[in-house]
Amino acid sequence: MLLGRRSQAVRAGVDALARSGSVLKGDLAYIQDHTGVDLLTPLGGVQDAHAEVVAALNPLAGGRMQRELGDQIAELQADLEQAQTEVSASEQRLATTISSLSALEDAAGSFAVCAVAERPAETASAPAPALEPALVQRARVALPDQKARRRRHLRSSLEPPARLREFWFPAAFSGALGAGAVVPFELFGEPWVLFRDAAGAPACVRDECAHRACPLSLGSIVDGHIQCPYHGWQYDARGECTAMPSTAFCAGVGVQSLAVVEADGLVWVWPGGAAAPTMPPPVTRPPPGFQVHAELLLEVPVEHGLLLENLLDLAHAPFTHTSTFAKGWPVPEVVRFNAARLLGGSWEPYPIDMSFEPPCMVLSTIGLEQPGKIKRGARAAACANHLHQLHVCLPAGPDRTRLLYRMSLDFLHWTRAVPGIQAFWRSIANQVMGEDLVLVAGQQDRMLRGGDVWKHPVAYDKLAVRYRRWRNSLDSADQYERDVATAALRQPMSAGELFALEADEDRGFMSELSEEEDD
């Protein structure tokens, strides 16, 4: 009863205040119209505060506010529980997916092992099917059970794999094999000699007379046959002896010969036991618009694989070749590569594109802003002038390389007629090789003492790592494994891609190195 009377009194007071407020609002509006002073806005704030006070003092209104606040809290709790349920379901799906992927990787690894084990022996050397477009990508993915295989593929060795013989090898420049010329060379530690037969076709026979083992290269060419200087025995392009002066002729005597072809200004030989393909791959000819300015031969006293890895390494240039072509070259900064990656681009420290071609060739194209000066921050294709290089590293012997170097330009063609220009290019080449030789010879010495040149490879070693893995894959009986290594190897790479820390292949490459170091 008392509560009812108090409620009636409160309502009566509120009604009175409301009537008073209406009168006050009218008065303030009149003053504002005549003076321009805004008094209604402060009054609105006072009314709002008054309404909140009334609601707090009124038990009925206060209860309603509490119920509304409780309803809002309940809704928020329901939303939170639903979000927690969805997160839990997502985590469960993620765990299931990871488990399925792990099982799939294990199954794939087991299948690969079983496929190799069950493959008939006679099919091991059968020609591989054409490489699928996804083959290169598969070459970059390593399954967990392949750690030992990866480690084996970074093994350093001075011994060439047996299958390395099953390739065409450029042995000499065509210009060096003129009419009547003899060109001796070594390949895999065996002596050979090149000459031209009566029709002008190149021929290659073992540089060792069947009579007394005298080097045939010390002799001369007579009617398209090579003649031994010791007793005058002669041999044709097939290695068959055709003349034995001063004695009765013995049929069936001869020396070994190799298959020979001439292509792209080079004389190629096939030292393998399998039947030679008709022609070598067309990878050595200069690009369109280029003219050959220099063809040089250098005998280098280091193993050919170490020299190839040196040629595939750009990172050493600003430290090693400070007196020759890399004089003034800046050292690539990691921060530039990271900044370019974050901006969705790439940074090219030098305008150079490079690739390796089996079995022993390095191809490179250098963009030049002007003769002798590179343009930083650009790909080679964006430059106006270019220098194209071919390096052929013939495996002469365990510690010897026959290096054929060809330089081509798409500008300054008039310099080819300058007297003494070949001697100039040779002096430059010898100086550059001298800068490299002391380092690579040192590596070879340490390898002979048990050192490992691939103990801690890093990102900018990726081209040389591709080569080493390909070379070591030749020891594998798995043709598919060899094809994967070859597909990964033959991709041209710019300087920016070579140095990049976050390239797709490099992420896998660096993770593999981490796994190997953890073992």
Tab-separated table of N, CA and C in Angstrom, residues 190 192 204-208 237-239 254-258 271:
chain	number	residue	atom	x	y	z
A	190	GLU	N	91.733	-40.207	-71.304
A	190	GLU	CA	92.167	-40.956	-72.478
A	190	GLU	C	92.581	-39.987	-73.582
A	192	TRP	N	93.076	-38.510	-77.348
A	192	TRP	CA	92.409	-38.562	-78.651
A	192	TRP	C	93.007	-37.491	-79.550
A	204	CYS	N	87.914	-38.575	-85.384
A	204	CYS	CA	88.562	-38.644	-84.078
A	204	CYS	C	89.019	-40.081	-83.834
A	205	VAL	N	90.311	-40.260	-83.570
A	205	VAL	CA	90.862	-41.582	-83.258
A	205	VAL	C	91.730	-41.457	-82.011
A	206	ARG	N	91.997	-42.597	-81.421
A	206	ARG	CA	92.848	-42.618	-80.232
A	206	ARG	C	94.245	-42.147	-80.607
A	207	ASP	N	94.785	-41.264	-79.782
A	207	ASP	CA	96.077	-40.653	-80.064
A	207	ASP	C	97.212	-41.579	-79.604
A	208	GLU	N	97.277	-42.736	-80.269
A	208	GLU	CA	98.260	-43.752	-79.862
A	208	GLU	C	98.426	-44.758	-80.997
A	237	ALA	N	89.581	-42.383	-90.907
A	237	ALA	CA	88.652	-41.808	-89.934
A	237	ALA	C	88.055	-42.863	-89.019
A	238	ARG	N	88.010	-44.119	-89.430
A	238	ARG	CA	87.477	-45.191	-88.579
A	238	ARG	C	88.539	-45.799	-87.682
A	239	GLY	N	89.785	-45.327	-87.816
A	239	GLY	CA	90.877	-45.847	-87.004
A	239	GLY	C	91.567	-47.054	-87.590
A	254	GLY	N	94.349	-51.631	-86.120
A	254	GLY	CA	93.789	-50.290	-86.071
A	254	GLY	C	93.772	-49.739	-84.657
A	255	VAL	N	93.198	-48.549	-84.513
A	255	VAL	CA	93.055	-47.902	-83.212
A	255	VAL	C	91.577	-47.553	-83.018
A	256	GLN	N	91.213	-47.286	-81.781
A	256	GLN	CA	89.827	-46.957	-81.468
A	256	GLN	C	89.452	-45.608	-82.063
A	257	SER	N	88.198	-45.457	-82.439
A	257	SER	CA	87.696	-44.178	-82.952
A	257	SER	C	86.412	-43.804	-82.221
A	258	LEU	N	86.057	-42.533	-82.287
A	258	LEU	CA	84.826	-42.037	-81.679
A	258	LEU	C	83.918	-41.462	-82.758
A	271	PRO	N	81.840	-40.290	-76.435
A	271	PRO	CA	82.701	-41.306	-75.822
A	271	PRO	C	81.947	-42.466	-75.194
